[in-house]
Coordinates of C-alpha atoms and ligand atoms in Angstrom, one line a residue:
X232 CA 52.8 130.0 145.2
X233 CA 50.7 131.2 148.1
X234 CA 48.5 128.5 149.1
X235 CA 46.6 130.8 151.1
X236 CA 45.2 132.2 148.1
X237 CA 43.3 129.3 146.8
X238 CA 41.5 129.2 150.5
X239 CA 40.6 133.0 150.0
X240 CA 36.8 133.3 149.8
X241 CA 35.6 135.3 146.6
X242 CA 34.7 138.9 146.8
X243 CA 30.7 138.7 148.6
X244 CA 27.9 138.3 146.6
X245 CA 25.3 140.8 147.0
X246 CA 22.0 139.9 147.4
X247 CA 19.5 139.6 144.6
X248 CA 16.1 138.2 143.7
X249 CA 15.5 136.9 140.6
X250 CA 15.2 138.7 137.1
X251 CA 11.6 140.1 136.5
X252 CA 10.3 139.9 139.9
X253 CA 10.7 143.4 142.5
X254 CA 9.2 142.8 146.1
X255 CA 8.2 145.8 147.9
X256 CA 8.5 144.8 151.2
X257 CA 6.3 147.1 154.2
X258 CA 7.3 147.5 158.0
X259 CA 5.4 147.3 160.8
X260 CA 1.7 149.6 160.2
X261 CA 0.0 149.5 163.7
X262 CA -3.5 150.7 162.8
X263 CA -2.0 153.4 160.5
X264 CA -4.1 153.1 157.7
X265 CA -3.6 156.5 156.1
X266 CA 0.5 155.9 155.7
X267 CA -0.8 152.2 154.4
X268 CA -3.0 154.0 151.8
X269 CA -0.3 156.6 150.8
X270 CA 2.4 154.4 150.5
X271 CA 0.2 152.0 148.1
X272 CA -0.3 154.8 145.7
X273 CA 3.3 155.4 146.0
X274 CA 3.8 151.9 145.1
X275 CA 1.2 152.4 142.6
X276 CA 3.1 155.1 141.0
X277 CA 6.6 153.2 141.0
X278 CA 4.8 150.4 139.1
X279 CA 3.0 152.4 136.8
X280 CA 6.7 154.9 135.7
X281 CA 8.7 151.2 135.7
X282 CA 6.5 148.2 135.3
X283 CA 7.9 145.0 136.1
X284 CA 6.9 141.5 135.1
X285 CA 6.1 140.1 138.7
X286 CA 5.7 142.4 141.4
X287 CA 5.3 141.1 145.0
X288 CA 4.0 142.5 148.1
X289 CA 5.5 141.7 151.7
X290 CA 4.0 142.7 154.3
X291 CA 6.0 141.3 157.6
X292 CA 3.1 141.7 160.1
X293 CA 1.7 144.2 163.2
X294 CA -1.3 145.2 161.2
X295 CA -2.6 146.5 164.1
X296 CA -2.6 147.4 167.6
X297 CA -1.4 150.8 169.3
X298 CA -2.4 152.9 166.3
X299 CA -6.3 153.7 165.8
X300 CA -7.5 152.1 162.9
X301 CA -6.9 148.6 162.9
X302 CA -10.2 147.1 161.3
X303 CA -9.3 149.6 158.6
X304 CA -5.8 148.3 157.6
X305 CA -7.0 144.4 157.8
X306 CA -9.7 145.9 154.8
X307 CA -6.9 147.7 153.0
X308 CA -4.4 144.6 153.2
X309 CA -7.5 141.8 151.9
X310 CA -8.4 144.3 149.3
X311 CA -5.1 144.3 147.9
X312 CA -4.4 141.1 148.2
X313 CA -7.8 140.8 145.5
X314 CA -5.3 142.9 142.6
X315 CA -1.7 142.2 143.3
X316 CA 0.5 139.2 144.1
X317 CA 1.2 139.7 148.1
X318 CA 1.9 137.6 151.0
X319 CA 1.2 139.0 154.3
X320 CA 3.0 137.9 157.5
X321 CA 2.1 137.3 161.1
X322 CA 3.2 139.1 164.1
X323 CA 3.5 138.8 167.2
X324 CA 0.3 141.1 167.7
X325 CA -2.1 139.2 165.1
X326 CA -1.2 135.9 167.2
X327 CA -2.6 137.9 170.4
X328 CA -5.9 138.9 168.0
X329 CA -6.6 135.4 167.0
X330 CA -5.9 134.0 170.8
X331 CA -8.0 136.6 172.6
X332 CA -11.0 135.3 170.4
X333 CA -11.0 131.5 171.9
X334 CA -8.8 133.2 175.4
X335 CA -10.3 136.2 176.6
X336 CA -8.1 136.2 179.3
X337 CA -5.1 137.1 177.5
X338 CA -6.1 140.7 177.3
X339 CA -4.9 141.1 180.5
X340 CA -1.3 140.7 178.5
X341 CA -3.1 141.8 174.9
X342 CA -4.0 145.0 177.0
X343 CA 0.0 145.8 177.7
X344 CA 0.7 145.4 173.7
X345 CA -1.9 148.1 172.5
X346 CA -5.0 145.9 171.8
X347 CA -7.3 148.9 173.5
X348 CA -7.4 150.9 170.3
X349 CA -7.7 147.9 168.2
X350 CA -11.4 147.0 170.2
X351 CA -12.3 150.3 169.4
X352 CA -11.8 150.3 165.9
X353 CA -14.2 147.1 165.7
X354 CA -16.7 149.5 167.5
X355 CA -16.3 148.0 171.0
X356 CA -15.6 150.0 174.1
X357 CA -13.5 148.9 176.2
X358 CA -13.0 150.0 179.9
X359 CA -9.1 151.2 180.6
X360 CA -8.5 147.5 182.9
X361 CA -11.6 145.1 181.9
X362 CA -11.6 142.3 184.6
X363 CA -12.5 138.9 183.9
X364 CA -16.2 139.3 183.0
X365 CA -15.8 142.1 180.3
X366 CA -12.7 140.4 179.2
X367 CA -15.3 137.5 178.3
X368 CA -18.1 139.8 176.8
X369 CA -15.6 141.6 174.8
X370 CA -14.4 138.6 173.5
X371 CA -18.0 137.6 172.2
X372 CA -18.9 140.6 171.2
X373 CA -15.3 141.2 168.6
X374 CA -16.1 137.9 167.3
X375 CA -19.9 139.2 166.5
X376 CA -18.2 142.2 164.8
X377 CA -15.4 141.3 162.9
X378 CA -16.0 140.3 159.2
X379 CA -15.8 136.8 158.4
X380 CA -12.8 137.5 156.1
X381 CA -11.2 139.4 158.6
X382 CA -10.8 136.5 160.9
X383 CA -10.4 134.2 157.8
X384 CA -7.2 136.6 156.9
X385 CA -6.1 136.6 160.3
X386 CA -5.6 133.0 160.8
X387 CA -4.0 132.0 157.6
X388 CA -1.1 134.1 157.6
X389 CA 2.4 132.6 157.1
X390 CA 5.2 132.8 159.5
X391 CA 7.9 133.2 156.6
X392 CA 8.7 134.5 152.9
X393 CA 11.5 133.4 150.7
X394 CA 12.5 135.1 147.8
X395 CA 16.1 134.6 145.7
X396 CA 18.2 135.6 148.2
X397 CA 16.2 137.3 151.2
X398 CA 14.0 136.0 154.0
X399 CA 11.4 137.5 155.3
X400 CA 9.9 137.0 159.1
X401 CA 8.4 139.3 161.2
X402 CA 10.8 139.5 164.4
X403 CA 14.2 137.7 162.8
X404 CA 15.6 133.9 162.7
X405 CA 17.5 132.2 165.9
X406 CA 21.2 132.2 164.4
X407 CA 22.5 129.0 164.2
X408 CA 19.8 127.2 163.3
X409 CA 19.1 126.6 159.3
X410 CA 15.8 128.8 158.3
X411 CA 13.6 125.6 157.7
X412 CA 13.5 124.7 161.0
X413 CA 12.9 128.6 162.9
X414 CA 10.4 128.4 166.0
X415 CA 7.2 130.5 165.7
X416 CA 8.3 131.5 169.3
X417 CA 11.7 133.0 167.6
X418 CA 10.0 134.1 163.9
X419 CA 7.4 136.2 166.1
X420 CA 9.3 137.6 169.5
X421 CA 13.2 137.3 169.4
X422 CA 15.2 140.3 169.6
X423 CA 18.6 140.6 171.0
X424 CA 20.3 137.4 169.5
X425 CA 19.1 138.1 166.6
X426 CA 19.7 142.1 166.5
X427 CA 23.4 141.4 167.8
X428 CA 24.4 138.6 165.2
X429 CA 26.8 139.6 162.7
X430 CA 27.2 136.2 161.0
X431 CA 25.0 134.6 158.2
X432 CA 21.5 133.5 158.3
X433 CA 22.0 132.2 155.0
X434 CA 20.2 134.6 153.5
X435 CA 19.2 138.1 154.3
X436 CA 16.7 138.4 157.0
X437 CA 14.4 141.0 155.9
X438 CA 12.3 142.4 159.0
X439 CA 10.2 144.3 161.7
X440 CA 9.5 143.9 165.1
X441 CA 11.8 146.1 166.8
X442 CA 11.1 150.1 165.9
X443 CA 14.2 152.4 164.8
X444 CA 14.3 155.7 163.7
X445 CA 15.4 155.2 160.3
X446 CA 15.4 151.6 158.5
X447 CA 18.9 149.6 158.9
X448 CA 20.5 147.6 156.3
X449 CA 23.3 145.4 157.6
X450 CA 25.2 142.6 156.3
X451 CA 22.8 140.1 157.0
X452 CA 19.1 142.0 158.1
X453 CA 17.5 144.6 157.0
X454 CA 14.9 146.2 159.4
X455 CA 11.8 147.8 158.1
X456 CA 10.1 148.4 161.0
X457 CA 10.2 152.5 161.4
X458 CA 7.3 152.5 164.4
X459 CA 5.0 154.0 162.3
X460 CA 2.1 154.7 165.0
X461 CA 4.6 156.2 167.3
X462 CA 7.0 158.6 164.0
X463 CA 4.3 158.8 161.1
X464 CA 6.7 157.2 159.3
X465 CA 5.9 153.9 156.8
X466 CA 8.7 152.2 155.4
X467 CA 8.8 149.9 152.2
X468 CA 12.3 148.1 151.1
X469 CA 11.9 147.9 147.2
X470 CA 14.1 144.6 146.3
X471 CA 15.1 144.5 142.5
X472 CA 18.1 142.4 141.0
X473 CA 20.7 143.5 143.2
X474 CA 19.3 146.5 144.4
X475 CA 17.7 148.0 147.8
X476 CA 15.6 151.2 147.5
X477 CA 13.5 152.6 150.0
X478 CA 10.1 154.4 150.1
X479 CA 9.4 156.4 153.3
X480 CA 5.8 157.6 153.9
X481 CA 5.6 160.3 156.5
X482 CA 2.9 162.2 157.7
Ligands
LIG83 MN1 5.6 145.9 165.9

């Protein structure tokens, strides 16, 4: 008898989420409200031809920043958050948002990350390299224009989603340490140890951060983020039992 074949792992499972619930999960927008819009009346109409008992909405974060309407896609996300079940992310560029409002100096670093266009869509103008006094007036003057909820929704969002067997985080997970106990640091910035791992997370990291041309499914990610305010393209994974569809919204 070949002893070997009692040691021989089973054929992988693929990854599911559980019976009755499908997650549409959305990359990185960056101030591109219109392909936000269009891709939730393309989610609309996936609902509405094959209902399903609990859809959920991930979004994994980089509302805004480098595209030009910011303010705009904060409104979209709280309003849909008012009509279907969805958990919304932070990334690395809300954590800058939230800072810059108690820090002003950070938008000397904010400033490298795309925050310009993101001051403008609250109404402010900016100069192209504010020094430290407009940094500070700036600062007063986006907390004097940004909705209550907006700052309200900006500082409550999670750092993680489970679902069944996926993960969700906006950059990735450190690899080797158990998902439980990720760093913000790690869930929000890391890149290359993540990107390069091939082993298991323990389940399938599910996210953005890092822009491709085309979503990537591997083993053990999938990566959502399709640089939307750079490509006009929007991507959405659709999770259902076993299956991984994708909607694409380009424009
Ligand atoms: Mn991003």
């Amino acid at each position: 008898m070949d002893i070997m074949r009692l040691f021989r792992s089973p054929p992988p499972k693929k990854a599911t989420v559980p019976e009755g619930t499908r997650i549409y999960a959305v990359g990185d927008i960056h101030g591109r409200a219109d392909l936000l819009q269009a891709m939730f009346d393309r989610v609309d109409a996936d609902l509405a031809q094959r209902p399903i008992e609990r859809p959920i909405h991930v979004f994994v974060g980089d509302y805004i920043d480098r595209g030009p309407r910011s303010a705009e896609v904060i409104d979209l996300l709280i309003r849909r958050q008012q009509t279907h079940l969805t958990v919304c992310l932070k990334g690395n560029h809300e954590v800058y948002l939230c800072d810059f409002l108690d820090q002003p100096e950070i938008l000397h670093h904010w400033a490298h990350y795309g925050a310009l266009p993101t001051l403008l869509s609250y109404g402010l103008q900016p100069s192209l390299n504010p020094a430290t006094e407009e940094q500070i007036s700036l600062s007063w003057e986006l907390k004097r224009r940004m909705p209550r909820e907006h700052i309200a929704f900006l500082s409550s969002l999670p750092l993680t989603f489970s679902c069944g067997d996926y993960f969700f985080a906006h950059a990735g997970v450190r690899p080797g340490i158990p998902l439980e106990y990720q760093t913000p640091d790690d869930l929000l910035w890391i890149r290359g140890e993540f990107l390069n791992y091939e082993g298991s997370f323990g389940k399938v990291v599910v996210h953005g951060h890092t822009p491709m041309m085309e979503a990537a499914v591997h083993k053990n990610r999938i990566n959502i983020d399709t640089g939307a305010y750079a490509t006009g393209k929007l991507t959405c994974v659709v999770l259902d039992r076993d299956q991984q569809v994708f909607i694409q919204q380009t424009r």
